[in-house]
XYZ file of C-alpha atoms in Angstrom:
689
model
C 144.504 120.350 86.454
C 142.216 119.030 83.685
C 143.889 118.660 80.309
C 142.598 120.896 77.494
C 141.329 118.997 74.473
C 141.130 119.876 70.816
C 138.569 122.386 69.593
C 135.462 120.264 68.948
C 134.380 122.530 66.104
C 137.425 121.499 64.043
C 137.184 117.745 64.691
C 135.068 115.181 62.870
C 132.096 113.917 64.976
C 133.297 110.308 64.862
C 136.712 111.384 66.124
C 135.165 113.437 68.920
C 133.124 110.434 70.037
C 136.180 108.173 69.893
C 138.173 110.628 72.010
C 135.384 110.835 74.582
C 135.064 107.037 74.705
C 138.827 106.844 75.307
C 138.421 109.324 78.183
C 135.657 107.135 79.585
C 137.914 104.080 79.495
C 140.646 106.067 81.212
C 138.168 107.135 83.905
C 137.174 103.503 84.449
C 140.820 102.530 84.808
C 141.381 105.265 87.384
C 138.254 104.288 89.300
C 139.514 100.698 89.370
C 142.840 101.955 90.736
C 141.047 103.970 93.444
C 138.977 100.937 94.426
C 141.980 98.626 94.607
C 143.839 101.168 96.737
C 140.902 101.283 99.154
C 140.692 97.476 99.252
C 144.381 97.263 100.176
C 144.029 99.493 103.230
C 144.313 97.504 106.457
C 141.861 98.341 109.244
C 143.816 96.204 111.717
C 146.457 98.945 112.012
C 144.031 101.020 114.093
C 144.922 101.795 117.713
C 142.305 99.495 119.272
C 139.529 97.066 118.413
C 136.812 99.721 118.497
C 138.644 101.982 116.066
C 139.535 98.984 113.901
C 135.857 98.026 113.611
C 134.897 101.584 112.769
C 137.677 101.905 110.196
C 136.664 98.594 108.653
C 133.117 99.917 108.241
C 134.375 103.156 106.685
C 136.629 101.272 104.267
C 133.827 98.901 103.272
C 131.609 101.885 102.567
C 134.404 103.511 100.567
C 134.975 100.396 98.463
C 131.234 100.075 97.792
C 131.078 103.699 96.624
C 133.865 103.050 94.129
C 132.072 100.271 92.269
C 131.633 100.829 88.537
C 128.267 100.085 86.913
C 129.005 98.818 83.396
C 125.422 99.568 82.343
C 126.037 103.296 82.507
C 128.889 105.769 82.155
C 130.994 107.585 84.703
C 130.101 110.952 83.171
C 127.121 112.337 81.301
C 128.339 115.807 80.371
C 131.290 118.073 79.862
C 131.999 121.786 80.078
C 134.845 123.684 78.430
C 135.741 126.726 80.510
C 137.912 129.788 80.476
C 139.595 130.085 83.881
C 142.536 131.919 85.374
C 144.593 128.857 84.416
C 143.537 129.085 80.757
C 141.198 126.775 78.847
C 140.095 123.749 80.896
C 137.771 120.817 80.365
C 135.677 119.158 83.068
C 133.734 115.935 82.617
C 130.728 115.869 84.964
C 129.480 112.600 86.457
C 127.824 110.968 89.446
C 131.032 110.722 91.452
C 134.546 112.148 91.561
C 137.332 110.197 89.843
C 140.957 111.340 90.044
C 144.226 110.129 88.583
C 147.308 109.014 90.503
C 148.414 112.630 90.998
C 145.050 113.652 92.409
C 143.937 115.596 89.330
C 140.256 115.184 88.393
C 139.342 112.874 85.554
C 135.621 113.192 86.363
C 134.165 115.831 88.696
C 131.226 115.077 90.967
C 127.970 116.692 89.827
C 127.731 118.231 93.317
C 131.126 119.954 93.159
C 131.034 123.769 92.834
C 132.620 123.670 89.382
C 129.706 121.536 88.134
C 127.206 124.285 88.879
C 128.004 125.846 85.514
C 126.989 122.645 83.701
C 123.440 123.131 84.960
C 123.093 126.915 85.026
C 125.303 128.431 82.318
C 123.447 130.119 79.461
C 124.369 132.323 76.475
C 123.344 135.384 78.490
C 125.223 134.195 81.612
C 127.892 131.750 80.394
C 129.676 131.555 83.779
C 132.975 131.141 81.958
C 131.705 128.193 79.910
C 132.399 128.238 76.190
C 130.858 124.854 75.384
C 128.500 122.440 77.109
C 128.351 118.868 75.859
C 125.769 116.186 76.651
C 126.282 112.513 75.905
C 123.956 109.824 74.637
C 124.552 106.499 76.363
C 123.636 102.912 75.586
C 124.719 100.015 77.805
C 127.774 101.760 79.166
C 129.068 103.208 75.898
C 128.865 106.718 74.506
C 126.703 106.657 71.399
C 126.166 110.329 70.644
C 127.027 113.813 71.775
C 125.382 117.202 71.511
C 127.206 120.529 71.813
C 125.842 123.877 72.936
C 128.055 126.903 72.295
C 127.768 129.554 74.993
C 130.401 131.929 73.633
C 128.235 133.158 70.789
C 124.678 134.336 70.229
C 122.295 131.449 70.687
C 120.706 129.633 67.812
C 117.799 127.172 67.923
C 120.115 124.168 67.922
C 121.968 125.663 70.906
C 118.794 125.938 73.006
C 118.982 123.390 75.853
C 115.178 123.216 75.908
C 115.429 121.582 72.442
C 118.198 119.148 73.344
C 117.396 115.821 71.714
C 119.651 113.970 74.156
C 118.020 115.693 77.122
C 114.554 114.853 75.811
C 115.549 111.236 75.146
C 116.897 110.840 78.696
C 113.743 112.326 80.239
C 111.505 110.087 78.134
C 113.693 106.968 78.327
C 111.504 103.985 79.300
C 111.837 103.003 82.924
C 111.392 99.854 84.905
C 111.598 99.353 88.616
C 112.099 102.225 91.045
C 112.652 105.903 90.350
C 116.078 106.826 88.964
C 118.261 109.862 89.534
C 118.062 112.933 87.289
C 121.617 114.220 87.601
C 122.019 114.436 83.841
C 118.761 116.347 83.297
C 118.608 118.795 86.229
C 117.289 122.141 85.005
C 118.587 125.556 86.174
C 115.588 126.295 88.417
C 115.882 122.823 89.935
C 119.622 123.208 90.491
C 119.080 126.438 92.435
C 116.899 124.508 94.874
C 119.310 121.575 95.073
C 122.258 123.828 95.967
C 120.474 126.083 98.457
C 122.438 126.565 101.671
C 121.906 124.117 104.506
C 120.646 126.897 106.754
C 117.732 127.640 104.415
C 114.424 125.838 104.782
C 112.746 125.610 101.386
C 109.149 124.916 100.416
C 108.661 123.706 96.836
C 105.201 124.018 95.297
C 105.523 121.678 92.343
C 102.914 120.660 89.787
C 102.875 117.048 88.530
C 105.882 116.147 86.438
C 108.046 119.079 87.559
C 110.502 116.796 89.331
C 109.966 118.125 92.852
C 110.555 114.739 94.482
C 113.764 114.199 92.536
C 114.866 117.728 93.415
C 114.338 117.030 97.117
C 116.354 113.814 96.970
C 119.171 115.416 94.995
C 119.198 118.267 97.519
C 119.766 115.688 100.264
C 122.648 114.213 98.252
C 124.165 117.657 97.644
C 123.919 118.598 101.324
C 125.613 115.352 102.353
C 128.421 116.095 99.899
C 128.844 119.738 100.903
C 128.294 119.395 104.675
C 129.289 115.770 105.203
C 130.961 116.051 108.591
C 128.052 117.994 110.047
C 125.325 115.760 108.609
C 127.165 112.532 109.365
C 126.739 113.499 113.019
C 123.197 114.863 112.907
C 121.607 112.743 110.154
C 119.256 113.209 107.210
C 115.688 111.891 106.998
C 113.314 111.537 104.031
C 109.602 111.337 104.933
C 107.134 110.086 102.317
C 103.403 109.371 102.265
C 103.457 105.555 102.123
C 105.645 102.484 101.734
C 104.987 102.172 97.984
C 106.332 105.698 97.538
C 109.471 104.956 99.557
C 110.061 101.780 97.559
C 109.689 103.845 94.373
C 112.284 106.445 95.387
C 114.511 104.106 97.405
C 117.166 103.598 94.713
C 117.828 107.287 93.991
C 120.170 108.188 96.850
C 122.135 104.903 96.749
C 122.689 105.479 93.013
C 124.259 108.797 93.988
C 126.500 107.114 96.567
C 124.445 108.125 99.612
C 123.312 105.201 101.754
C 123.207 106.843 105.169
C 119.858 108.575 104.738
C 116.931 107.368 106.819
C 113.540 106.834 105.147
C 110.170 106.826 106.892
C 106.504 107.229 106.195
C 104.541 109.566 108.436
C 103.004 106.453 110.025
C 106.317 104.746 110.844
C 107.745 108.042 112.058
C 104.899 108.427 114.570
C 104.601 104.778 115.532
C 103.924 105.094 119.267
C 101.597 102.141 119.510
C 99.383 99.820 117.561
C 96.596 101.433 115.538
C 93.497 99.417 116.358
C 90.617 101.768 115.545
C 89.562 104.443 113.084
C 88.189 107.899 113.821
C 85.360 109.514 111.940
C 86.522 112.227 109.550
C 85.273 114.939 111.910
C 87.112 113.509 114.928
C 90.296 112.910 112.920
C 90.233 116.517 111.736
C 89.787 117.739 115.303
C 92.651 115.574 116.567
C 94.817 116.966 113.765
C 93.996 120.573 114.680
C 96.947 122.578 116.020
C 94.828 123.630 119.023
C 95.288 120.110 120.386
C 98.924 121.013 121.066
C 97.753 123.533 123.666
C 95.306 121.033 125.160
C 98.067 118.445 125.505
C 100.484 120.971 126.986
C 97.858 121.930 129.564
C 97.174 118.259 130.356
C 100.863 117.648 131.075
C 101.521 120.674 133.236
C 98.228 120.388 135.118
C 99.674 117.125 136.434
C 102.099 119.114 138.596
C 100.621 119.353 142.083
C 100.502 122.206 144.563
C 102.119 121.553 147.973
C 99.623 121.773 150.806
C 101.986 120.618 153.535
C 105.486 121.627 154.540
C 108.363 119.358 153.576
C 110.117 117.889 156.613
C 113.576 116.353 156.141
C 115.407 114.621 159.027
C 119.181 115.059 158.984
C 121.257 113.876 161.881
C 119.549 114.843 165.113
C 117.509 117.632 163.513
C 114.415 117.868 161.355
C 114.438 120.622 158.769
C 111.108 122.112 157.765
C 110.495 123.892 154.441
C 107.147 125.734 154.213
C 104.774 124.855 151.370
C 104.916 128.390 149.946
C 108.708 128.151 149.522
C 108.292 124.832 147.727
C 105.632 126.398 145.493
C 108.048 129.162 144.507
C 110.552 126.548 143.369
C 107.882 124.645 141.436
C 106.735 127.829 139.706
C 110.318 128.691 138.816
C 110.854 125.276 137.239
C 107.657 125.591 135.205
C 108.728 129.042 133.977
C 112.114 127.731 132.833
C 110.474 126.131 129.811
C 112.331 122.845 130.087
C 110.599 119.562 129.304
C 108.388 118.046 131.971
C 110.679 115.087 132.724
C 113.798 117.246 132.843
C 112.128 119.602 135.316
C 110.990 116.602 137.366
C 114.592 115.377 137.550
C 115.696 118.836 138.746
C 113.069 119.100 141.494
C 114.823 116.990 144.178
C 117.949 119.139 143.845
C 115.879 122.309 144.115
C 114.153 120.970 147.223
C 117.503 119.917 148.698
C 118.776 123.429 148.035
C 115.945 124.845 150.156
C 117.015 122.546 152.991
C 120.662 123.602 152.547
C 119.721 127.272 152.875
C 118.230 126.545 156.252
C 121.232 124.491 157.354
C 123.645 127.211 156.262
C 121.578 129.822 158.106
C 122.707 128.110 161.343
C 126.364 128.640 160.405
C 126.964 125.102 159.165
C 128.361 124.620 155.626
C 128.323 120.883 154.884
C 129.184 121.210 151.125
C 127.797 119.998 147.820
C 127.953 116.336 148.748
C 125.467 116.995 151.529
C 122.987 118.567 149.068
C 123.263 115.518 146.794
C 122.653 113.234 149.763
C 119.586 115.248 150.786
C 118.249 115.146 147.213
C 118.570 111.341 147.215
C 117.022 110.932 150.665
C 113.705 109.059 150.948
C 111.691 112.014 152.357
C 112.738 114.371 149.533
C 112.242 111.765 146.808
C 108.788 110.850 148.146
C 107.762 114.511 148.448
C 108.979 115.261 144.894
C 107.243 112.190 143.470
C 103.942 113.185 145.040
C 104.277 116.748 143.821
C 105.608 116.012 140.331
C 104.439 112.526 139.227
C 106.122 110.543 136.469
C 104.130 110.587 133.231
C 104.144 108.671 129.977
C 102.452 109.741 126.717
C 99.937 106.896 126.606
C 98.890 107.495 130.212
C 98.304 111.211 129.672
C 96.275 110.695 126.498
C 94.317 107.818 128.048
C 93.287 109.999 130.959
C 92.476 112.921 128.667
C 90.192 110.928 126.341
C 88.481 108.909 129.076
C 87.934 111.475 131.848
C 85.574 114.402 131.086
C 86.892 116.444 134.018
C 90.522 116.080 132.969
C 89.668 117.056 129.394
C 87.558 119.994 130.516
C 90.419 121.358 132.618
C 92.978 120.954 129.829
C 90.696 122.246 127.049
C 89.266 125.227 128.891
C 89.097 128.255 126.553
C 90.582 126.092 123.764
C 87.816 123.660 122.723
C 84.084 124.172 123.080
C 81.791 121.676 124.826
C 80.797 119.930 121.588
C 84.427 119.482 120.541
C 85.250 118.015 123.945
C 82.372 115.541 123.615
C 83.700 114.531 120.175
C 87.097 113.687 121.641
C 85.883 111.621 124.592
C 85.628 107.852 124.230
C 82.021 106.672 124.385
C 82.930 103.598 126.415
C 86.428 104.123 127.843
C 88.708 101.072 128.146
C 89.590 100.047 131.680
C 93.355 100.476 131.242
C 95.640 102.314 128.850
C 96.914 98.948 127.659
C 93.469 98.226 126.269
C 93.202 101.580 124.502
C 92.180 101.363 120.849
C 94.438 104.047 119.426
C 93.709 105.572 116.020
C 96.054 106.907 113.366
C 95.303 110.471 114.470
C 96.202 109.546 118.060
C 99.771 108.775 116.961
C 100.481 112.483 116.326
C 99.024 113.321 119.752
C 101.224 110.713 121.434
C 104.220 112.145 119.578
C 103.386 115.650 120.815
C 103.122 114.334 124.368
C 106.414 112.472 124.059
C 108.076 115.764 123.121
C 106.405 117.619 125.989
C 107.877 115.069 128.384
C 111.308 114.596 126.757
C 112.804 116.644 123.931
C 112.739 114.939 120.533
C 116.286 114.678 119.094
C 116.823 116.908 116.058
C 118.285 115.809 112.740
C 120.448 117.961 110.508
C 118.027 117.954 107.589
C 114.586 116.548 106.819
C 113.048 116.154 103.362
C 109.253 116.003 103.585
C 107.369 114.980 100.445
C 103.624 115.305 99.790
C 103.504 117.712 102.720
C 100.147 119.144 101.677
C 98.372 116.034 102.981
C 99.573 116.214 106.584
C 97.488 117.587 109.441
C 98.842 120.468 111.529
C 99.682 118.020 114.339
C 101.550 115.743 111.918
C 103.428 118.741 110.535
C 104.437 119.715 114.059
C 105.795 116.196 114.574
C 107.960 116.412 111.445
C 109.106 119.937 112.254
C 110.378 119.042 115.718
C 112.669 116.469 114.115
C 114.480 119.366 112.448
C 114.245 121.821 115.327
C 117.965 122.647 115.075
C 118.331 121.662 111.410
C 116.602 122.623 108.181
C 113.798 121.357 105.975
C 113.064 120.761 102.321
C 109.280 120.625 102.005
C 107.761 119.319 98.781
C 104.172 119.222 97.658
C 101.347 120.454 95.489
C 98.290 122.087 96.993
C 96.251 120.873 94.010
C 97.079 117.274 94.987
C 95.839 117.560 98.565
C 93.601 114.531 99.107
C 92.999 114.457 102.864
C 90.175 116.327 104.595
C 92.799 118.358 106.463
C 94.972 119.081 103.403
C 96.541 122.517 103.659
C 95.389 125.367 101.454
C 98.342 127.604 102.293
C 102.056 126.888 102.382
C 102.528 129.741 104.871
C 100.213 127.899 107.280
C 101.933 124.555 106.705
C 105.410 125.996 107.181
C 104.288 127.729 110.389
C 103.127 124.361 111.781
C 106.512 122.936 110.792
C 108.148 125.668 112.869
C 109.483 127.547 109.825
C 107.435 130.739 109.426
C 110.537 132.173 107.750
C 111.280 130.105 104.670
C 111.877 130.329 100.959
C 108.912 129.400 98.739
C 109.754 128.213 95.219
C 107.237 127.297 92.512
C 108.031 124.694 89.860
C 105.510 124.751 87.011
C 107.531 123.473 84.039
C 106.573 119.859 83.505
C 109.341 117.574 82.247
C 107.761 114.221 83.085
C 104.086 114.544 82.149
C 103.396 115.107 78.425
C 101.264 118.027 77.214
C 98.148 116.056 76.184
C 97.979 114.326 79.540
C 98.568 117.428 81.649
C 96.087 119.504 79.625
C 93.445 116.807 80.118
C 94.041 116.582 83.878
C 94.313 120.370 84.281
C 90.652 120.737 83.324
C 89.932 119.680 86.901
C 91.859 122.590 88.425
C 89.227 125.378 88.209
C 86.790 123.178 90.147
C 89.099 121.613 92.731
C 91.732 124.338 93.222
C 90.474 127.698 91.931
C 93.239 130.225 91.340
C 96.030 127.667 91.108
C 97.844 127.908 87.780
C 98.074 124.930 85.465
C 101.500 123.350 84.905
C 103.214 123.786 81.532
C 104.655 120.790 79.718
C 107.927 121.759 78.013
C 108.487 118.488 76.193
C 108.509 118.339 72.417
C 106.716 114.995 72.498
C 103.058 115.764 73.364
C 102.465 112.199 74.494
C 99.370 110.128 73.850
C 95.904 110.246 75.381
C 93.181 107.656 74.692
C 89.773 107.596 76.332
C 87.973 104.269 75.972
C 84.271 103.914 76.722
C 83.114 100.351 77.404
C 79.961 98.547 78.461
C 79.946 97.685 82.190
C 80.302 93.948 81.545
C 83.287 94.642 79.261
C 85.271 96.824 81.655
C 87.814 94.180 82.673
C 88.421 93.063 79.104
C 88.850 96.708 78.033
C 91.465 97.154 80.762
C 93.284 93.989 79.689
C 93.260 95.214 76.082
C 94.689 98.591 77.133
C 97.447 96.917 79.155
C 98.267 94.520 76.329
C 98.546 97.468 73.951
C 100.808 99.343 76.364
C 103.108 96.317 76.607
C 103.934 96.581 72.905
C 106.323 99.376 73.856
C 109.206 99.136 76.359
C 108.838 100.620 79.804
C 106.659 100.371 82.878
C 102.856 100.157 82.901
C 100.738 101.296 85.846
C 97.093 100.256 86.100
C 95.503 102.696 88.551
C 91.984 101.979 89.746
C 89.721 102.481 92.766
C 90.931 100.429 95.704
C 87.801 98.241 95.595
C 88.622 97.133 92.031
C 92.013 95.581 92.820
C 90.999 91.951 93.251
C 88.741 91.815 90.186
C 91.293 93.504 87.918
C 94.097 91.294 89.191
C 92.009 88.221 88.388
C 91.281 89.542 84.889
C 94.973 90.185 84.192
C 95.882 86.731 85.515
C 93.282 85.046 83.282
C 94.735 86.949 80.321
C 98.234 85.726 81.158
C 99.580 89.201 82.001
C 102.195 89.014 84.786
C 101.743 91.890 87.209
C 102.451 93.112 90.690
C 100.089 94.676 93.214
C 101.020 97.673 95.341
C 98.119 97.452 97.787
C 99.155 96.750 101.354
C 98.021 93.116 101.500
C 99.711 92.046 98.283
C 102.754 94.284 97.835
C 106.196 92.715 97.542
C 109.747 93.783 96.748
C 109.851 92.419 93.201
C 109.724 94.927 90.343
C 107.411 94.054 87.471
C 106.684 95.740 84.175
C 102.957 95.935 85.031
C 101.881 97.164 88.448
C 98.301 97.299 89.727
C 98.021 100.431 91.868
C 95.167 101.484 94.196
C 94.183 105.099 93.556
C 94.713 105.875 97.245
C 98.491 105.297 97.044
C 99.264 106.477 93.504
C 100.623 109.813 94.663
C 104.326 110.300 93.904
C 104.556 107.264 91.603
C 105.165 107.433 87.860
C 105.029 104.979 84.975
C 105.812 105.195 81.277
C 102.241 104.255 80.399
C 99.232 104.464 82.665
C 95.803 102.889 82.383
C 93.286 104.691 84.607
C 90.142 102.713 85.359
C 86.766 104.325 86.039
C 87.480 107.979 86.945
C 83.962 108.479 88.317
C 84.505 105.684 90.831
C 87.860 107.209 91.858
C 86.008 110.433 92.666
C 83.104 108.691 94.395
C 85.422 106.778 96.740
C 86.419 110.015 98.501
C 84.351 111.733 101.211
C 83.491 114.792 99.088
C 83.604 115.986 95.472
C 86.564 118.346 95.933
C 88.731 115.655 97.498
C 87.591 113.157 94.884
C 88.548 115.435 91.999
C 91.947 116.046 93.588
C 92.473 112.302 93.887
C 91.568 111.941 90.208
C 94.004 114.729 89.300
C 96.773 112.779 91.035
C 95.818 109.558 89.263
C 95.675 111.151 85.803
C 99.138 112.715 86.118
C 101.226 109.579 86.729
C 102.028 108.938 83.033
C 105.365 109.866 81.459
C 104.494 108.878 77.879
C 100.885 107.769 77.390
C 97.591 107.704 79.278
C 94.604 105.471 78.569
C 91.360 106.131 80.445
C 88.877 103.231 80.557
C 85.376 104.043 81.769
C 81.881 102.573 81.798
C 80.344 105.299 83.953
C 80.149 108.866 82.578
C 83.322 110.901 83.082
C 83.191 113.799 85.548
C 81.492 116.735 83.842
C 84.654 118.837 83.527
C 86.331 116.037 81.565
C 83.391 114.952 79.442
C 83.691 115.966 75.805
C 87.396 116.817 76.082
C 88.876 113.399 75.457
């Protein structure tokens, strides 16, 4: 059991810090012992080569998880508790560390006992008498902050006014997103620790930490249900590669490396995208009604027998009437199994009809005879003609190139004009020459599932879900058909023409009409001045949606710089140079068309920078990143320079979508925002800088 320590209220602060540093050194020693013990285990003692290889992999993973990072500490907090065993102390960190007897030296933040560190309060202390947070600098404890929960609260005991908490939230960042285990708030922790059987939808305003909450939920589930999820898997789906690169370090920092990551495009990669639909056609292809059209197209491929099936066996020919065959076909269709599975069953069902006739003569040849009949050439040929083999590309090719096929599949589903919109104007000669679009990928995925069931994962985390079409949502949902979902998004940040306006609708498309909806509106990342400026867009772009509330003491900084058109690049360079006077990351977010010109201006000024647009992105992290407005969603930087808001809006197909894109762009800053413009600001922002 943990060892009680002296009452911190009767000990000098410098002595308390020295004691805690000594405990940290002890924890590091124990972690080193655990790692050395794992390194000394011999995989060659396994029963066979296969098990030896598997054990070697497990041991390598175990050793990697026991590495100590000298840049940080093994624990970030502590709780003193009253339990049935008396007074106990628990140090809370990113992983569990035990001593040689198996007693905890550090408890994992995901362990049940750690719940109280995040949720205990003076009104509900959960047995906690004291909560302590630590300040850290380069692997050493530099400060501590105590909150007494066994007495009436005072301002200094309010966790919302924790200086250490605020410093950690606002600590300058570089490179990818980091974990938030030391700053998780009670409402976030409730989401993180929700049961695996619960599918959760999180409506989260900018800066509320919804992405981090989703990732930490994945880590908690893997800790709490490891055996189950090791078998079934966990998947994180994000909007683009830049986003996945940004969040990619979070789960490994928490010791979880077995989580798959995918964008919606890589998840639905059923062919090469070689063309682009108009907005109207893309919206139609994303409509959930297309699922019914595709289902009809598949099952209309099943033929109707117009001739009896004749099967020679020995000296006799057995005849099965067409109406008996049709009964079997109808029964298979009604079973609700996938098309290919039913097709595989058909020869056996036809052979069974032959067996009934054989047995009616008093002969009982046995099961082997039925298998032989099912494999016979006449039965296989009859079944193939009746129930042809299909592939997703072939079905969609025929549907989009043949008006009669589409009309039959879309009857009473799509009107004549909608059918004309879907048809190719000049159909390719073969499916191999088809110029598939991005929207076609979701249709091909739907068809693939109609033919063969998509394997289900144990849990899927879907971020920026508001931007997916109903058909894309269906594709994600089927990958958790027997598992659960954590769905993250913000309706106000919907920037696609098909962006959802209702989480109930989105969750229904995901196959989760029954779900738990949670709203996060307390902003920890975006400072008050920035969020108040951006929130002026809400009444125009998302009427009725409440504005987020920044709960940080530091209001942040907002500068709006007006420049002459010929001075725009130099004004941007000046803003970036000013931002570089402080530590931390700098994001320059501009309309996609501005990337090359701004990059050239920064290069001429001698400002090293990276580019996150598709043609120039790389894996190297830089202090300054040039970010196209179209992929800024989900990213965050200490300081952000937004270039030409009016052009960000104008680049979108309509004003509402453009204002939503601008809202996303304006809310990427953690500390300071500078807006550089030569064109007039959108009317709702003008005069409020």
